[in-house]
Coordinates of C-alpha atoms and ligand atoms in Angstrom, one line a residue:
M1 CA 93.1 53.1 64.7
I2 CA 95.8 54.1 68.0
I3 CA 94.6 54.8 70.8
E4 CA 97.1 55.5 73.8
N5 CA 97.0 56.2 77.2
K6 CA 100.4 56.6 78.3
V7 CA 103.0 59.9 77.7
K8 CA 105.6 57.9 76.7
N9 CA 104.0 55.5 74.3
V10 CA 102.6 59.0 72.7
Q11 CA 106.0 60.5 72.5
K12 CA 107.3 57.4 71.3
I13 CA 105.2 57.5 68.5
I14 CA 105.5 61.3 67.7
K15 CA 109.5 60.8 67.8
K16 CA 109.5 58.5 65.0
N17 CA 106.5 60.0 63.0
K18 CA 108.3 63.6 63.3
C19 CA 111.8 61.8 62.0
N20 CA 109.6 60.4 59.2
G21 CA 108.6 63.8 58.1
K22 CA 105.2 63.7 59.2
E23 CA 103.7 67.1 60.8
I24 CA 101.7 67.0 64.1
C25 CA 97.7 68.2 64.3
L26 CA 96.9 68.3 68.0
I27 CA 93.4 68.6 68.7
P28 CA 92.6 69.2 72.5
T29 CA 89.2 68.3 73.7
M30 CA 87.1 67.4 77.0
G31 CA 85.5 64.5 75.0
S32 CA 81.9 64.0 74.9
L33 CA 82.6 65.2 71.1
H34 CA 80.1 66.8 69.0
K35 CA 79.5 68.4 65.6
G36 CA 81.7 71.2 67.0
H37 CA 84.4 68.6 67.4
F38 CA 84.0 67.2 64.0
F39 CA 84.8 70.5 63.0
L40 CA 87.7 70.8 64.0
I41 CA 88.6 67.3 63.3
E42 CA 87.5 67.7 59.4
E43 CA 89.9 71.5 59.3
A44 CA 92.6 68.9 60.8
L45 CA 91.9 66.4 58.0
K46 CA 93.0 69.3 55.4
K47 CA 96.4 69.1 56.6
S48 CA 98.1 66.4 55.5
G49 CA 99.4 65.5 58.8
E50 CA 99.0 62.8 61.5
I51 CA 96.1 63.6 63.5
W52 CA 95.5 63.5 67.6
V53 CA 92.1 63.9 69.6
S54 CA 93.0 64.2 73.5
I55 CA 90.4 63.3 75.5
F56 CA 90.7 64.6 79.1
V57 CA 88.1 66.0 81.3
N58 CA 90.4 68.3 83.3
P59 CA 89.9 69.3 86.5
T60 CA 91.8 71.9 87.1
Q61 CA 90.0 74.6 84.5
F62 CA 86.9 73.7 86.7
N63 CA 87.0 75.8 90.0
D64 CA 83.0 74.0 91.1
L65 CA 83.9 70.7 92.3
D66 CA 80.1 70.2 91.1
D67 CA 80.9 71.5 87.5
Y68 CA 83.5 68.9 87.1
K69 CA 81.4 66.1 88.7
N70 CA 78.6 66.8 86.2
Y71 CA 80.3 67.7 83.1
P72 CA 79.4 64.7 80.8
K73 CA 81.8 62.2 80.1
S74 CA 81.9 58.8 77.6
I75 CA 84.7 57.9 76.7
N76 CA 83.8 54.3 74.8
D77 CA 80.9 57.0 72.4
D78 CA 83.9 59.2 71.9
I79 CA 86.0 56.3 70.3
N80 CA 83.6 55.3 68.3
K81 CA 82.4 58.6 66.7
I82 CA 86.4 59.5 65.6
K83 CA 86.2 55.8 64.2
V84 CA 83.1 56.8 61.9
L85 CA 84.9 60.2 60.9
S86 CA 88.3 57.9 60.2
D87 CA 90.6 55.1 61.5
K88 CA 93.3 57.3 60.6
I89 CA 92.8 59.7 64.2
C90 CA 94.7 58.9 66.7
I91 CA 93.3 59.4 70.3
F92 CA 94.9 60.0 73.8
S93 CA 92.6 59.8 76.8
P94 CA 95.1 59.8 79.7
S95 CA 94.4 59.1 83.4
L96 CA 94.4 61.6 85.6
K97 CA 97.2 60.4 87.4
E98 CA 99.1 60.0 83.6
M99 CA 98.4 64.1 83.3
Y100 CA 99.1 64.8 87.0
P101 CA 101.5 62.7 88.3
N102 CA 102.1 64.6 91.8
D103 CA 99.4 67.0 92.9
V104 CA 96.2 67.7 90.9
K105 CA 97.0 71.5 90.7
H106 CA 97.2 74.0 88.3
D107 CA 100.3 76.1 87.2
T108 CA 100.1 79.8 87.7
F109 CA 100.7 81.7 84.3
N110 CA 100.6 85.8 83.7
F111 CA 98.3 86.2 81.1
G112 CA 97.6 90.1 82.5
Y113 CA 93.9 91.8 81.4
I114 CA 92.9 89.1 79.3
D115 CA 92.4 86.8 82.5
S116 CA 91.2 89.5 84.9
I117 CA 87.6 89.6 82.6
M118 CA 84.4 87.7 81.2
E119 CA 85.6 83.9 82.0
G120 CA 88.3 85.2 83.5
E121 CA 86.5 87.4 86.1
F122 CA 83.7 84.4 86.4
R123 CA 85.7 81.7 86.9
S124 CA 88.8 82.2 88.9
N125 CA 91.7 80.2 87.8
H126 CA 90.1 78.6 85.2
F127 CA 92.6 79.9 82.6
N128 CA 95.6 79.0 85.0
G129 CA 94.1 75.7 84.5
V130 CA 93.4 75.4 81.0
A131 CA 97.2 76.6 80.3
T132 CA 98.6 73.7 82.4
I133 CA 96.8 71.1 80.6
V134 CA 97.2 72.7 77.6
S135 CA 101.2 73.3 77.9
K136 CA 101.5 69.9 79.3
L137 CA 99.6 68.5 76.0
F138 CA 101.9 70.6 73.5
E139 CA 105.3 69.4 75.9
I140 CA 104.1 66.2 74.9
F141 CA 103.0 66.3 71.1
K142 CA 104.8 69.2 70.3
P143 CA 102.6 70.0 67.8
D144 CA 102.2 71.6 64.1
F145 CA 99.0 72.5 64.4
T146 CA 96.7 72.8 67.0
F147 CA 92.8 73.4 66.5
F148 CA 90.5 75.4 68.8
G149 CA 87.0 76.7 68.7
E150 CA 86.2 80.7 67.9
K151 CA 83.1 80.1 70.6
D152 CA 85.7 79.9 73.3
F153 CA 87.1 83.4 71.6
Q154 CA 89.2 84.1 74.9
Q155 CA 90.5 80.7 75.0
A156 CA 92.1 80.9 72.1
L157 CA 93.5 84.1 72.8
I158 CA 95.0 82.5 76.2
I159 CA 96.3 79.7 73.8
K160 CA 97.8 82.2 71.4
K161 CA 99.9 83.4 74.3
I162 CA 101.4 80.4 75.7
I163 CA 102.2 79.9 72.1
N164 CA 104.1 82.9 71.2
K165 CA 105.7 82.4 74.7
T166 CA 106.9 78.9 74.4
F167 CA 105.9 76.8 71.5
K168 CA 106.5 79.4 69.2
K169 CA 106.7 76.7 66.1
T170 CA 103.2 75.8 66.7
K171 CA 100.5 77.3 64.3
L172 CA 97.0 77.5 66.2
I173 CA 94.2 77.4 63.7
I174 CA 91.0 79.0 65.4
C175 CA 88.3 77.7 63.8
N176 CA 84.4 78.9 63.1
T177 CA 81.3 78.4 65.3
V178 CA 79.4 75.3 64.9
R179 CA 75.9 76.1 65.5
E180 CA 72.5 74.0 66.5
K181 CA 69.5 74.6 63.6
N182 CA 68.1 77.1 65.9
G183 CA 71.6 79.0 66.2
L184 CA 72.6 77.7 69.8
A185 CA 76.6 77.5 69.9
I186 CA 77.3 73.9 69.7
S187 CA 79.0 72.8 73.4
S188 CA 79.4 69.5 75.6
R189 CA 76.8 71.5 77.9
N190 CA 73.9 71.4 75.7
Q191 CA 73.1 68.0 76.5
L192 CA 72.7 69.4 79.9
L193 CA 69.8 71.5 79.2
S194 CA 66.0 70.3 79.4
E195 CA 64.2 70.2 76.1
K196 CA 62.5 72.9 76.7
K197 CA 65.5 75.0 78.0
F198 CA 67.5 73.8 74.9
I199 CA 64.5 75.4 72.7
K200 CA 64.6 78.7 74.6
S201 CA 68.2 78.9 74.8
A202 CA 68.3 80.3 71.4
I203 CA 67.4 83.9 71.9
I204 CA 71.2 83.9 73.3
Y205 CA 72.3 83.6 69.4
K206 CA 69.2 85.6 68.6
M207 CA 70.3 88.4 70.8
L208 CA 74.0 88.3 69.4
V209 CA 72.4 88.9 66.1
F210 CA 69.9 91.7 67.3
A211 CA 73.2 93.4 68.0
K212 CA 74.9 93.3 65.1
D213 CA 72.2 93.9 63.1
N214 CA 71.5 97.1 65.2
I215 CA 74.8 98.1 65.3
G216 CA 74.7 102.3 64.6
K217 CA 70.7 102.0 65.0
I218 CA 70.8 102.0 68.5
S219 CA 73.2 103.0 70.9
M220 CA 75.6 100.5 73.1
Q221 CA 73.2 101.3 76.3
K222 CA 69.6 100.8 74.6
L223 CA 71.2 97.4 73.2
K224 CA 72.6 96.3 76.2
K225 CA 68.8 97.4 77.7
I226 CA 67.2 95.3 75.6
I227 CA 69.3 92.2 75.8
Y228 CA 69.3 91.8 79.4
S229 CA 65.8 92.2 79.8
N230 CA 64.4 90.0 76.9
I231 CA 67.0 86.9 78.4
N232 CA 66.5 88.1 82.2
K233 CA 63.0 87.7 81.9
L234 CA 63.0 84.1 81.2
P235 CA 62.5 81.6 84.1
G236 CA 65.6 79.7 84.9
F237 CA 68.2 82.3 82.7
E238 CA 70.6 84.8 84.2
L239 CA 72.5 86.7 81.8
E240 CA 76.1 87.0 83.3
Y241 CA 78.0 89.6 81.3
L242 CA 77.2 90.8 77.8
D243 CA 80.5 93.0 76.4
F244 CA 81.4 94.6 73.5
R245 CA 85.1 94.3 73.0
D246 CA 87.8 95.1 70.5
T247 CA 89.0 91.6 68.8
N248 CA 92.8 91.8 69.4
Y249 CA 93.4 92.7 73.3
L250 CA 89.5 92.4 74.3
K251 CA 89.9 96.1 75.6
K252 CA 85.9 97.0 76.5
V253 CA 85.0 99.4 73.2
T254 CA 82.9 102.4 74.5
N255 CA 81.6 103.7 70.8
L256 CA 80.6 101.0 68.5
N257 CA 81.2 103.9 65.7
S258 CA 84.5 103.8 66.5
N259 CA 86.9 102.0 63.1
E260 CA 87.5 99.0 65.9
N261 CA 87.1 95.1 64.9
I262 CA 84.6 94.5 67.7
R263 CA 82.8 91.4 69.0
V264 CA 80.0 91.2 71.2
F265 CA 80.8 88.4 74.4
I266 CA 78.2 86.9 75.9
C267 CA 77.6 84.4 79.1
V268 CA 74.0 83.0 80.0
I269 CA 73.3 80.9 83.0
V270 CA 70.3 78.5 82.2
D271 CA 69.2 76.4 84.9
G272 CA 72.7 76.3 86.2
V273 CA 74.5 75.3 82.8
R274 CA 76.8 77.9 81.7
L275 CA 76.8 79.1 78.4
I276 CA 79.1 80.9 76.2
D277 CA 78.7 82.6 72.8
N278 CA 80.3 85.7 70.9
I279 CA 79.7 87.0 67.4
K280 CA 81.9 89.6 64.8
L281 CA 80.2 92.1 65.1
K282 CA 82.7 94.7 62.9
Ligands
LIG301 O1 88.0 73.7 75.2 C1 88.5 72.8 75.9 O2 87.5 71.7 75.3 C2 89.2 72.8 77.1 O3 89.1 73.9 77.9 C3 90.7 72.4 76.7 C4 91.0 73.2 75.6 C5 90.6 70.9 75.9 C6 91.5 72.1 77.6 O4 90.6 71.3 78.9

């Protein structure tokens, strides 16, 4: 199993393998690997290429220092989990200095409207940070395929923009959200919840399904009112946003009966832990 932490070494390996006609699959992660990541890896294993999982908790995408410090980190565990899946998977686990040799600063991108809403609105410069690290990784790996989860749908659209502008040869594969038995979207942050709050957080997916089941039966205003009230009445729960948006540009939808493809997006803060989710309504 290859485990590398130096950019130069990775580039050497990639160059050699590309010359031998191997395709490169890249799965960028911040570690604390869970079933959601394993699903991305399984999708990558369906391709014939060489699979690289990068593990790096990227400070420039956190706008809150405590959130960065509290973000779960477990590199040895992660390596062992990957070994169990397949010893053919390569790991890139760089140091902070390796990824940010000079200043630990994000670059500034212009993603326009898509960066001004939802996660972009509530976490200033979050997507600049994500785009900075993902661009660095794409630069190193020049991947043929890269895999991202649908749970972070807005992030996936940002990645699409980066690819369309700068890394046109890379193919973005967006994989379905993997859920806990109670419906909660799997995320590294779930382990920061108490057992009680983990169980109660099932309300988030339940409310998304409620919206899907009642589209066309209840007005959007009423749907929103019911969902806000069901979530905010739980102690420690605070609904940050609940938006109905079109799938392509994330423009707000005002009429749920329109012909557009619509998704509902939600963010709930549970005892300070930020949980996001979304599902396709139609
Ligand atoms: O989705 C994530 O885990 C991170 O935002 C990513 C894409 C690995 C960049 O740090």
